[in-house]
PDB file of C-alpha atoms in Angstrom:
ATOM      1  CA  MET A 283      -4.650 -18.430  10.948  1.00 60.00           C
ATOM      2  CA  ARG A 284      -5.475 -15.471  13.160  1.00 68.00           C
ATOM      3  CA  GLN A 285      -8.552 -13.606  11.987  1.00 74.00           C
ATOM      4  CA  ILE A 286      -9.576 -10.020  12.467  1.00 84.00           C
ATOM      5  CA  PRO A 287     -13.360 -10.066  12.712  1.00 82.00           C
ATOM      6  CA  GLY A 288     -15.000  -8.560   9.634  1.00 87.00           C
ATOM      7  CA  VAL A 289     -11.734  -8.016   7.742  1.00 92.00           C
ATOM      8  CA  ALA A 290     -11.148  -9.923   4.503  1.00 93.00           C
ATOM      9  CA  ALA A 291      -8.297  -7.822   3.121  1.00 95.00           C
ATOM     10  CA  ILE A 292      -5.787  -5.329   4.435  1.00 97.00           C
ATOM     11  CA  VAL A 293      -4.244  -2.875   1.969  1.00 97.00           C
ATOM     12  CA  VAL A 294      -1.012  -1.410   3.331  1.00 98.00           C
ATOM     13  CA  MET A 295      -0.609   1.909   1.529  1.00 97.00           C
ATOM     14  CA  GLY A 296       1.679   4.923   1.340  1.00 95.00           C
ATOM     15  CA  VAL A 297       4.374   6.504  -0.778  1.00 91.00           C
ATOM     16  CA  SER A 298       7.418   4.620  -1.973  1.00 84.00           C
ATOM     17  CA  GLY A 299       9.854   4.066   0.877  1.00 84.00           C
ATOM     18  CA  ALA A 300       7.227   4.229   3.646  1.00 89.00           C
ATOM     19  CA  GLY A 301       7.826   0.561   4.483  1.00 91.00           C
ATOM     20  CA  LYS A 302       4.798  -1.045   2.841  1.00 94.00           C
ATOM     21  CA  SER A 303       6.501  -4.320   1.889  1.00 93.00           C
ATOM     22  CA  THR A 304       8.281  -4.752   5.205  1.00 95.00           C
ATOM     23  CA  VAL A 305       5.230  -3.915   7.321  1.00 97.00           C
ATOM     24  CA  GLY A 306       2.832  -5.789   5.044  1.00 98.00           C
ATOM     25  CA  LYS A 307       4.905  -8.976   5.289  1.00 97.00           C
ATOM     26  CA  LEU A 308       4.984  -8.657   9.078  1.00 98.00           C
ATOM     27  CA  ILE A 309       1.206  -8.198   9.290  1.00 97.00           C
ATOM     28  CA  ALA A 310       0.621 -11.180   6.982  1.00 97.00           C
ATOM     29  CA  ALA A 311       3.032 -13.320   9.013  1.00 96.00           C
ATOM     30  CA  ARG A 312       1.332 -12.376  12.276  1.00 95.00           C
ATOM     31  CA  LEU A 313      -2.078 -13.202  10.784  1.00 95.00           C
ATOM     32  CA  ASP A 314      -0.719 -16.274   8.977  1.00 94.00           C
ATOM     33  CA  CYS A 315      -2.357 -15.220   5.729  1.00 94.00           C
ATOM     34  CA  PRO A 316      -1.347 -14.673   2.080  1.00 95.00           C
ATOM     35  CA  PHE A 317       0.727 -11.605   1.224  1.00 97.00           C
ATOM     36  CA  GLY A 318       0.819  -9.789  -2.106  1.00 96.00           C
ATOM     37  CA  ASP A 319       3.495  -7.224  -2.864  1.00 93.00           C
ATOM     38  CA  ALA A 320       2.308  -4.494  -5.229  1.00 88.00           C
ATOM     39  CA  ASP A 321       5.587  -4.588  -7.123  1.00 84.00           C
ATOM     40  CA  SER A 322       4.803  -8.122  -8.309  1.00 88.00           C
ATOM     41  CA  PHE A 323       1.601  -6.862  -9.992  1.00 89.00           C
ATOM     42  CA  HIS A 324       3.333  -4.143 -12.056  1.00 80.00           C
ATOM     43  CA  PRO A 325       3.627  -4.711 -15.794  1.00 83.00           C
ATOM     44  CA  LYS A 326       7.224  -4.684 -17.014  1.00 86.00           C
ATOM     45  CA  ALA A 327       6.624  -1.363 -18.791  1.00 87.00           C
ATOM     46  CA  ASN A 328       5.730   0.337 -15.482  1.00 82.00           C
ATOM     47  CA  ILE A 329       8.889  -0.906 -13.795  1.00 81.00           C
ATOM     48  CA  GLU A 330      11.031   0.209 -16.730  1.00 85.00           C
ATOM     49  CA  LYS A 331       9.372   3.624 -16.739  1.00 84.00           C
ATOM     50  CA  MET A 332       9.965   4.193 -13.019  1.00 78.00           C
ATOM     51  CA  ALA A 333      13.509   2.818 -13.211  1.00 79.00           C
ATOM     52  CA  SER A 334      14.266   5.406 -15.908  1.00 81.00           C
ATOM     53  CA  GLY A 335      13.118   8.180 -13.547  1.00 80.00           C
ATOM     54  CA  GLN A 336       9.670   8.804 -15.026  1.00 82.00           C
ATOM     55  CA  PRO A 337       6.650   8.904 -12.725  1.00 79.00           C
ATOM     56  CA  LEU A 338       3.667   6.754 -13.608  1.00 79.00           C
ATOM     57  CA  THR A 339       0.520   8.345 -14.985  1.00 86.00           C
ATOM     58  CA  ASP A 340      -3.025   7.372 -14.087  1.00 87.00           C
ATOM     59  CA  GLU A 341      -3.171   5.447 -17.377  1.00 89.00           C
ATOM     60  CA  ASP A 342      -0.078   3.464 -16.320  1.00 89.00           C
ATOM     61  CA  ARG A 343      -1.546   2.690 -12.916  1.00 86.00           C
ATOM     62  CA  TRP A 344      -5.066   1.488 -13.795  1.00 92.00           C
ATOM     63  CA  PRO A 345      -4.123  -1.984 -15.163  1.00 91.00           C
ATOM     64  CA  TRP A 346      -1.844  -2.522 -12.157  1.00 88.00           C
ATOM     65  CA  LEU A 347      -4.572  -1.462  -9.730  1.00 92.00           C
ATOM     66  CA  ARG A 348      -7.143  -3.713 -11.431  1.00 94.00           C
ATOM     67  CA  ALA A 349      -4.760  -6.676 -11.034  1.00 94.00           C
ATOM     68  CA  ILE A 350      -4.413  -5.978  -7.310  1.00 95.00           C
ATOM     69  CA  ALA A 351      -8.181  -5.534  -6.935  1.00 96.00           C
ATOM     70  CA  ALA A 352      -8.725  -8.877  -8.707  1.00 96.00           C
ATOM     71  CA  TRP A 353      -6.282 -10.579  -6.297  1.00 95.00           C
ATOM     72  CA  ILE A 354      -8.191  -9.121  -3.340  1.00 95.00           C
ATOM     73  CA  ALA A 355     -11.503 -10.271  -4.869  1.00 94.00           C
ATOM     74  CA  GLU A 356     -10.157 -13.828  -5.310  1.00 93.00           C
ATOM     75  CA  HIS A 357      -9.286 -14.009  -1.618  1.00 91.00           C
ATOM     76  CA  ARG A 358     -12.596 -12.482  -0.551  1.00 89.00           C
ATOM     77  CA  ALA A 359     -14.458 -15.035  -2.708  1.00 90.00           C
ATOM     78  CA  ALA A 360     -12.417 -17.872  -1.172  1.00 88.00           C
ATOM     79  CA  GLY A 361     -13.073 -16.577   2.325  1.00 86.00           C
ATOM     80  CA  THR A 362      -9.380 -16.085   3.065  1.00 86.00           C
ATOM     81  CA  THR A 363      -7.945 -12.978   4.658  1.00 91.00           C
ATOM     82  CA  CYS A 364      -5.094 -11.413   2.693  1.00 96.00           C
ATOM     83  CA  VAL A 365      -2.631  -8.555   3.030  1.00 97.00           C
ATOM     84  CA  VAL A 366      -1.479  -6.594  -0.002  1.00 98.00           C
ATOM     85  CA  THR A 367       0.667  -3.517  -0.479  1.00 96.00           C
ATOM     86  CA  CYS A 368      -0.098  -0.697  -2.860  1.00 93.00           C
ATOM     87  CA  SER A 369       0.814   2.975  -2.885  1.00 91.00           C
ATOM     88  CA  ALA A 370      -2.916   3.734  -3.424  1.00 94.00           C
ATOM     89  CA  LEU A 371      -2.046   7.399  -3.652  1.00 93.00           C
ATOM     90  CA  LYS A 372      -5.440   8.657  -4.827  1.00 95.00           C
ATOM     91  CA  ARG A 373      -8.967   8.202  -3.558  1.00 97.00           C
ATOM     92  CA  ALA A 374     -10.090   6.786  -6.905  1.00 96.00           C
ATOM     93  CA  TYR A 375      -7.418   4.080  -6.641  1.00 94.00           C
ATOM     94  CA  ARG A 376      -8.477   3.205  -3.110  1.00 96.00           C
ATOM     95  CA  ASP A 377     -12.120   3.060  -4.160  1.00 97.00           C
ATOM     96  CA  LEU A 378     -11.199   0.442  -6.771  1.00 96.00           C
ATOM     97  CA  LEU A 379      -9.081  -1.580  -4.329  1.00 95.00           C
ATOM     98  CA  THR A 380     -11.689  -1.522  -1.576  1.00 95.00           C
ATOM     99  CA  GLY A 381     -14.667  -2.181  -3.840  1.00 92.00           C
ATOM    100  CA  ASN A 382     -15.945   1.350  -3.168  1.00 91.00           C
ATOM    101  CA  GLN A 383     -15.068   1.307   0.506  1.00 90.00           C
ATOM    102  CA  ARG A 384     -16.376  -2.140   1.459  1.00 89.00           C
ATOM    103  CA  ALA A 385     -16.138  -2.462   5.220  1.00 89.00           C
ATOM    104  CA  ASP A 386     -14.228  -5.754   4.982  1.00 93.00           C
ATOM    105  CA  VAL A 387     -11.336  -4.264   2.966  1.00 95.00           C
ATOM    106  CA  ARG A 388      -9.311  -2.054   5.293  1.00 96.00           C
ATOM    107  CA  LEU A 389      -6.618   0.501   4.553  1.00 97.00           C
ATOM    108  CA  VAL A 390      -3.497   0.858   6.675  1.00 98.00           C
ATOM    109  CA  TYR A 391      -1.854   4.145   5.716  1.00 97.00           C
ATOM    110  CA  LEU A 392       1.854   4.311   6.549  1.00 96.00           C
ATOM    111  CA  LYS A 393       2.303   8.001   7.200  1.00 96.00           C
ATOM    112  CA  GLY A 394       5.653   9.741   7.301  1.00 94.00           C
ATOM    113  CA  ASP A 395       7.241  12.997   6.288  1.00 91.00           C
ATOM    114  CA  ILE A 396       9.231  13.440   3.126  1.00 89.00           C
ATOM    115  CA  ASP A 397      12.587  13.914   4.888  1.00 89.00           C
ATOM    116  CA  LEU A 398      12.354  10.615   6.783  1.00 86.00           C
ATOM    117  CA  ILE A 399      11.249   8.707   3.703  1.00 86.00           C
ATOM    118  CA  ALA A 400      13.875  10.359   1.475  1.00 83.00           C
ATOM    119  CA  ALA A 401      16.581   9.232   3.906  1.00 82.00           C
ATOM    120  CA  ARG A 402      15.227   5.683   3.760  1.00 78.00           C
ATOM    121  CA  LEU A 403      15.159   5.688  -0.026  1.00 73.00           C
ATOM    122  CA  LYS A 404      18.770   6.887  -0.227  1.00 75.00           C
ATOM    123  CA  SER A 405      19.887   3.868   1.801  1.00 70.00           C
ATOM    124  CA  ARG A 406      17.703   1.362  -0.098  1.00 60.00           C
ATOM    125  CA  THR A 407      19.428  -0.805  -2.658  1.00 62.00           C
ATOM    126  CA  GLY A 408      18.161  -3.105  -5.377  1.00 58.00           C
ATOM    127  CA  HIS A 409      14.809  -1.405  -5.954  1.00 52.00           C
ATOM    128  CA  PHE A 410      13.663   0.003  -9.292  1.00 55.00           C
ATOM    129  CA  MET A 411      12.045   3.114  -7.794  1.00 58.00           C
ATOM    130  CA  PRO A 412      14.629   5.924  -7.723  1.00 59.00           C
ATOM    131  CA  PRO A 413      14.616   8.408  -4.818  1.00 58.00           C
ATOM    132  CA  ALA A 414      14.169  11.236  -7.335  1.00 64.00           C
ATOM    133  CA  LEU A 415      10.538  10.161  -7.849  1.00 70.00           C
ATOM    134  CA  LEU A 416       9.578  10.590  -4.185  1.00 77.00           C
ATOM    135  CA  ARG A 417       8.413  14.183  -4.701  1.00 82.00           C
ATOM    136  CA  SER A 418       6.042  13.021  -7.469  1.00 84.00           C
ATOM    137  CA  GLN A 419       4.550  10.483  -5.050  1.00 83.00           C
ATOM    138  CA  PHE A 420       3.899  13.136  -2.407  1.00 89.00           C
ATOM    139  CA  ASP A 421       2.487  15.465  -5.089  1.00 90.00           C
ATOM    140  CA  ALA A 422       0.015  12.762  -6.173  1.00 88.00           C
ATOM    141  CA  LEU A 423      -0.877  11.647  -2.620  1.00 92.00           C
ATOM    142  CA  GLU A 424      -4.420  12.312  -1.487  1.00 96.00           C
ATOM    143  CA  GLU A 425      -4.343  11.298   2.157  1.00 96.00           C
ATOM    144  CA  PRO A 426      -7.270   9.074   3.147  1.00 97.00           C
ATOM    145  CA  ARG A 427     -10.299  10.949   4.434  1.00 95.00           C
ATOM    146  CA  ALA A 428     -12.387   9.995   7.463  1.00 93.00           C
ATOM    147  CA  ASP A 429     -15.064   8.281   5.351  1.00 93.00           C
ATOM    148  CA  GLU A 430     -12.444   5.803   4.079  1.00 94.00           C
ATOM    149  CA  HIS A 431     -11.959   4.381   7.592  1.00 89.00           C
ATOM    150  CA  ALA A 432      -8.204   4.103   7.012  1.00 95.00           C
ATOM    151  CA  ILE A 433      -5.887   3.514   9.897  1.00 95.00           C
ATOM    152  CA  ALA A 434      -3.017   5.990   9.800  1.00 96.00           C
ATOM    153  CA  VAL A 435       0.106   4.579  11.407  1.00 96.00           C
ATOM    154  CA  PRO A 436       3.187   6.783  11.889  1.00 95.00           C
ATOM    155  CA  ILE A 437       6.338   5.211  10.463  1.00 94.00           C
ATOM    156  CA  ASP A 438       8.821   6.570  12.971  1.00 91.00           C
ATOM    157  CA  GLU A 439       8.931   3.298  14.959  1.00 92.00           C
ATOM    158  CA  MET A 440      10.512  -0.069  14.164  1.00 94.00           C
ATOM    159  CA  PRO A 441       8.613  -2.114  11.530  1.00 95.00           C
ATOM    160  CA  GLU A 442       7.543  -4.710  14.121  1.00 97.00           C
ATOM    161  CA  GLU A 443       5.954  -1.994  16.260  1.00 97.00           C
ATOM    162  CA  ILE A 444       4.244  -0.450  13.221  1.00 96.00           C
ATOM    163  CA  ALA A 445       2.776  -3.853  12.273  1.00 97.00           C
ATOM    164  CA  ASP A 446       1.585  -4.415  15.849  1.00 96.00           C
ATOM    165  CA  ASP A 447       0.032  -0.924  15.949  1.00 95.00           C
ATOM    166  CA  ALA A 448      -1.811  -1.603  12.682  1.00 96.00           C
ATOM    167  CA  ILE A 449      -3.154  -4.972  13.830  1.00 95.00           C
ATOM    168  CA  ASN A 450      -4.223  -3.625  17.218  1.00 94.00           C
ATOM    169  CA  SER A 451      -6.044  -0.752  15.503  1.00 93.00           C
ATOM    170  CA  LEU A 452      -7.901  -3.215  13.283  1.00 92.00           C
ATOM    171  CA  LEU A 453      -9.034  -5.416  16.177  1.00 84.00           C
TER     172      LEU A 453
END
């Protein structure tokens, strides 16, 4: 297992279609550590709501976010580095996931413009999140501020390069 000094968890964040799952899996594989996909933490009701074209509310998101935060805490307690994806659109969500900005839980923000991500979503198949909800994700997005120590990685490269950029920025 390859370690990044001082990093217990990496949260790969961004709007739907930014490449969180793809990049997160690559980072986890390169670090040889556990990977958690945010979609696997969603209650069935959240998935059904999004699949029907309805955006999630804060009330819908809190149980999902607490489940992800608990998964991160389990790995921190065990001393294992982990990588997890989560849209983490708002500062309050990121504060929960990072334990109020703990230095050992790092954010990797996959940053891209709406046109690029919309094109990706149109070509994506087999996912419950419809492209029509992308605007609601951008409307809810509060980009990480400097005090969150997030690493912003542009998504206009190949996923392998994005993962490498993220890891190199964390080293």
